Short mmCIF file of C-alpha atoms in Angstrom, two decimals:
data_model
loop_
_atom_site.label_atom_id
_atom_site.label_comp_id
_atom_site.label_asym_id
_atom_site.label_seq_id
_atom_site.Cartn_x
_atom_site.Cartn_y
_atom_site.Cartn_z
CA MET A 1 1.12 33.21 43.25
CA SER A 2 -1.54 31.21 44.88
CA GLU A 3 -0.80 30.27 48.75
CA ALA A 4 0.23 26.32 49.75
CA PRO A 5 -2.21 25.68 52.21
CA GLY A 6 -0.96 26.70 55.61
CA GLU A 7 1.69 29.35 53.94
CA GLY A 8 1.88 32.03 56.25
CA THR A 9 1.41 30.40 59.33
CA VAL A 10 3.20 28.66 61.62
CA ASP A 11 1.77 26.29 64.24
CA GLY A 12 -1.91 27.55 63.29
CA GLU A 13 -0.74 31.39 64.07
CA VAL A 14 0.00 33.66 61.16
CA VAL A 15 3.31 34.59 60.03
CA VAL A 16 3.33 38.65 58.91
CA GLU A 17 6.02 39.54 56.81
CA GLU A 18 8.81 42.09 58.37
CA PRO A 19 9.10 45.83 56.61
CA GLY A 20 12.90 45.75 55.03
CA GLU A 21 14.93 48.83 55.11
CA GLU A 22 13.35 50.73 52.47
CA VAL A 23 9.92 50.02 53.76
CA ARG A 24 11.06 51.87 56.87
CA GLU A 25 12.79 54.70 54.35
CA LEU A 26 9.20 54.98 52.29
CA PHE A 27 7.16 55.74 55.85
CA GLY A 28 9.56 58.07 57.14
CA VAL A 29 8.76 59.25 60.86
CA ALA A 30 4.81 58.01 60.04
CA PHE A 31 6.83 54.13 59.75
CA SER A 32 6.02 53.58 63.87
CA ALA A 33 2.00 54.55 63.40
CA ALA A 34 1.88 52.20 60.26
CA GLU A 35 3.22 49.13 62.28
CA HIS A 36 0.88 49.95 65.06
CA PHE A 37 -1.78 50.24 61.83
CA ALA A 38 -0.39 46.26 61.07
CA ASP A 39 -0.84 45.33 64.11
CA MET A 40 -4.10 46.28 64.83
CA LEU A 41 -4.83 44.13 61.38
CA VAL A 42 -3.53 41.01 62.22
CA GLU A 43 -5.02 41.02 65.69
CA GLU A 44 -8.58 41.94 64.72
CA GLY A 45 -8.75 42.31 60.51
CA GLU A 46 -9.72 38.77 59.28
CA LEU A 47 -11.62 38.37 62.67
CA ARG A 48 -13.46 41.55 62.17
CA GLY A 49 -13.59 40.84 58.21
CA LEU A 50 -11.37 43.74 56.55
CA VAL A 51 -8.66 41.07 55.58
CA GLY A 52 -9.02 37.24 54.24
CA PRO A 53 -6.15 35.28 56.46
CA ARG A 54 -4.32 34.24 52.98
CA GLU A 55 -3.52 38.33 52.78
CA LEU A 56 -2.08 38.68 56.48
CA PRO A 57 0.99 37.23 55.24
CA ARG A 58 2.12 39.57 52.47
CA LEU A 59 -0.25 42.82 54.78
CA TRP A 60 2.92 44.80 54.02
CA SER A 61 3.66 44.48 50.71
CA ARG A 62 -0.06 43.70 49.17
CA HIS A 63 -1.53 46.23 51.02
CA LEU A 64 0.70 49.29 52.69
CA VAL A 65 3.03 49.20 50.79
CA ASN A 66 0.66 49.41 47.73
CA SER A 67 -1.37 51.82 49.41
CA ALA A 68 1.67 54.13 49.65
CA ALA A 69 1.78 54.85 46.09
CA VAL A 70 -0.53 57.08 45.86
CA VAL A 71 1.49 59.53 47.87
CA PRO A 72 3.37 60.42 45.31
CA PHE A 73 0.29 62.63 43.33
CA LEU A 74 -1.69 63.60 46.03
CA PRO A 75 -1.54 67.60 45.95
CA SER A 76 1.19 69.79 47.78
CA ARG A 77 -2.02 70.64 50.40
CA GLY A 78 -6.00 70.75 50.39
CA THR A 79 -8.37 67.55 50.59
CA VAL A 80 -8.27 64.53 49.86
CA ALA A 81 -11.66 62.03 50.11
CA ASP A 82 -10.94 58.14 50.10
CA ILE A 83 -13.84 56.71 49.21
CA GLY A 84 -14.84 53.25 50.15
CA SER A 85 -12.29 53.51 52.41
CA GLY A 86 -12.74 49.51 53.65
CA ALA A 87 -10.09 48.33 55.78
CA GLY A 88 -8.42 52.08 55.82
CA PHE A 89 -6.29 51.60 52.13
CA PRO A 90 -5.21 54.13 50.55
CA GLY A 91 -7.08 56.50 53.49
CA ILE A 92 -5.07 55.41 56.08
CA VAL A 93 -2.05 55.13 54.66
CA VAL A 94 -2.40 58.86 53.07
CA ALA A 95 -3.54 60.16 56.27
CA LEU A 96 -0.35 58.45 57.85
CA LEU A 97 2.11 60.01 55.38
CA ARG A 98 0.76 63.28 54.75
CA PRO A 99 -0.61 64.31 57.99
CA ASP A 100 -0.64 67.92 56.38
CA LEU A 101 -4.02 66.80 54.20
CA GLU A 102 -7.23 66.94 55.65
CA VAL A 103 -8.12 63.55 54.95
CA THR A 104 -11.86 62.28 54.81
CA LEU A 105 -12.95 58.35 54.24
CA ILE A 106 -16.00 57.77 52.81
CA GLU A 107 -17.36 54.23 53.92
CA THR A 108 -21.15 52.33 53.99
CA MET A 109 -20.60 50.03 56.01
CA GLU A 110 -21.32 50.55 59.24
CA ARG A 111 -18.98 47.49 60.95
CA ARG A 112 -16.56 49.19 58.85
CA VAL A 113 -16.87 53.01 59.61
CA GLU A 114 -16.55 51.41 63.73
CA TRP A 115 -13.05 50.03 62.50
CA LEU A 116 -12.24 52.70 60.45
CA ASP A 117 -13.02 54.78 64.09
CA ASP A 118 -10.77 52.70 66.39
CA VAL A 119 -7.82 53.04 64.27
CA VAL A 120 -8.41 57.32 63.97
CA THR A 121 -8.51 56.88 67.58
CA GLU A 122 -5.51 54.44 68.32
CA LEU A 123 -3.47 56.67 66.27
CA ASP A 124 -4.09 60.15 66.85
CA LEU A 125 -4.78 60.81 63.19
CA ASP A 126 -6.51 64.23 63.82
CA ASN A 127 -6.15 65.34 59.99
CA VAL A 128 -9.10 62.38 59.76
CA THR A 129 -13.23 62.96 59.15
CA ILE A 130 -14.74 59.52 58.72
CA ARG A 131 -18.47 59.68 56.97
CA ARG A 132 -20.61 56.83 56.55
CA ALA A 133 -22.03 57.47 52.58
CA ARG A 134 -22.33 56.49 49.69
CA ALA A 135 -19.93 58.37 47.11
CA GLU A 136 -22.78 59.24 45.09
CA GLU A 137 -24.37 61.31 48.16
CA VAL A 138 -21.58 63.21 49.05
CA LYS A 139 -22.10 67.06 47.74
CA ASP A 140 -18.83 67.90 49.49
CA ARG A 141 -15.38 68.53 46.37
CA TYR A 142 -12.14 67.50 47.32
CA ASP A 143 -8.58 68.44 45.87
CA ALA A 144 -8.05 64.62 45.39
CA VAL A 145 -9.83 61.75 45.23
CA THR A 146 -8.78 58.07 46.39
CA ALA A 147 -10.22 54.89 45.64
CA ARG A 148 -8.82 51.46 46.01
CA ALA A 149 -10.51 47.94 44.56
CA VAL A 150 -13.95 49.83 44.56
CA ALA A 151 -15.01 49.31 41.35
CA ASN A 152 -13.83 49.74 37.35
CA LEU A 153 -12.58 53.29 36.39
CA SER A 154 -16.29 53.72 34.08
CA LYS A 155 -17.73 53.34 37.59
CA LEU A 156 -15.24 55.19 39.99
CA VAL A 157 -15.20 57.66 37.18
CA ARG A 158 -19.17 58.00 37.57
CA LEU A 159 -19.29 58.17 41.03
CA THR A 160 -15.81 60.32 41.46
CA ALA A 161 -16.12 63.34 39.03
CA PRO A 162 -18.88 64.85 40.95
CA LEU A 163 -16.49 64.90 44.13
CA LEU A 164 -13.55 66.82 42.38
CA ARG A 165 -13.27 70.44 42.40
CA GLN A 166 -11.39 71.97 39.18
CA GLY A 167 -7.86 71.01 39.30
CA GLY A 168 -8.89 68.22 40.93
CA ALA A 169 -8.01 64.63 40.35
CA LEU A 170 -8.99 60.72 40.95
CA LEU A 171 -5.86 58.91 41.38
CA ALA A 172 -7.17 55.22 42.15
CA LEU A 173 -5.02 52.05 42.61
CA LYS A 174 -5.16 49.61 39.61
CA GLY A 175 -4.02 45.79 38.42
CA ALA A 176 -2.49 45.18 35.61
CA LYS A 177 -4.70 45.40 33.80
CA ALA A 178 -5.26 49.18 34.52
CA GLU A 179 -4.68 50.22 30.88
CA ALA A 180 -7.70 48.35 29.68
CA GLU A 181 -10.09 49.87 32.30
CA VAL A 182 -8.70 53.07 30.96
CA GLU A 183 -9.68 52.34 27.38
CA ASP A 184 -12.79 50.89 28.60
CA ALA A 185 -13.49 53.86 30.05
CA LYS A 186 -12.44 56.91 26.98
CA TYR A 187 -15.85 58.00 26.88
CA VAL A 188 -17.11 57.93 29.84
CA ILE A 189 -14.01 60.34 30.76
CA LYS A 190 -14.82 62.37 28.18
CA LYS A 191 -18.47 62.45 28.89
CA ALA A 192 -17.63 63.85 32.85
CA LYS A 193 -15.52 66.50 31.01
CA LEU A 194 -12.33 65.44 32.85
CA LEU A 195 -8.87 65.05 31.24
CA PRO A 196 -7.23 61.86 29.04
CA ALA A 197 -6.16 59.21 32.26
CA THR A 198 -2.69 58.73 32.95
CA VAL A 199 -1.46 55.77 34.35
CA HIS A 200 1.71 55.63 36.21
CA GLU A 201 4.03 52.50 36.68
CA VAL A 202 5.58 52.74 40.61
CA VAL A 203 7.96 50.34 41.65
CA THR A 204 7.83 49.76 44.89
CA PRO A 205 9.75 48.52 48.16
CA GLY A 206 10.47 44.53 46.75
CA GLU A 207 10.22 45.22 43.35
CA GLU A 208 6.92 44.91 42.68
CA VAL A 209 5.02 47.32 40.27
CA THR A 210 2.05 49.40 41.46
CA ARG A 211 -0.25 51.47 39.06
CA VAL A 212 -1.83 54.93 39.95
CA VAL A 213 -4.43 55.74 37.45
CA GLU A 214 -4.54 59.52 37.58
CA VAL A 215 -8.08 61.32 36.07
CA ARG A 216 -7.87 64.85 36.19
CA ARG A 217 -10.37 67.83 36.40
CA ARG A 218 -9.46 70.64 33.99
CA ALA A 219 -7.84 73.75 36.56
CA ALA A 220 -9.83 77.24 36.51
CA ARG A 221 -8.30 79.23 33.94
#
């Protein structure tokens, strides 16, 4: 839905949606930290080129809650890499909701790396490592790799397949065209020796549907 000029502002000030009870329950004990993260984005996100002004009024639903949709598909323990972390979606949200996982944020742009470092320090996230690198430069292997608004699925599979351990999974947050992307990526997925993709439809607070595409490497026998 397109926004009318000035929508989401009062007297030139951005008005951010208030997270409701469902959102508070979704984040649980991490809600306070998530709220702090949201406040940081409202104060600095547009200034630092991280979030567009039209995104700020729906910061919770479009970004934080959307990012949280990936959490149910994360491994029970181990390591997660978030490629193209940008403003911190979904990587920071993953780290907040799963403090038991070791999360690596992989980002190429220096100003975004500086922002992520500020967030990690401010929120005291001791389970997060930040790497300034391209995904294809990283030689480590992870139990899961997350991505949001990075590339189409075919390109994502090429970028992330080398990062997956046996049994590991790419978890990509996608929009309404998720099924079409899966169809287009079939050959690339097969060539990468990964299992066929699964599209999970997650209903988030507000009855919005978020799609998580899961592409898994076969577990060791």
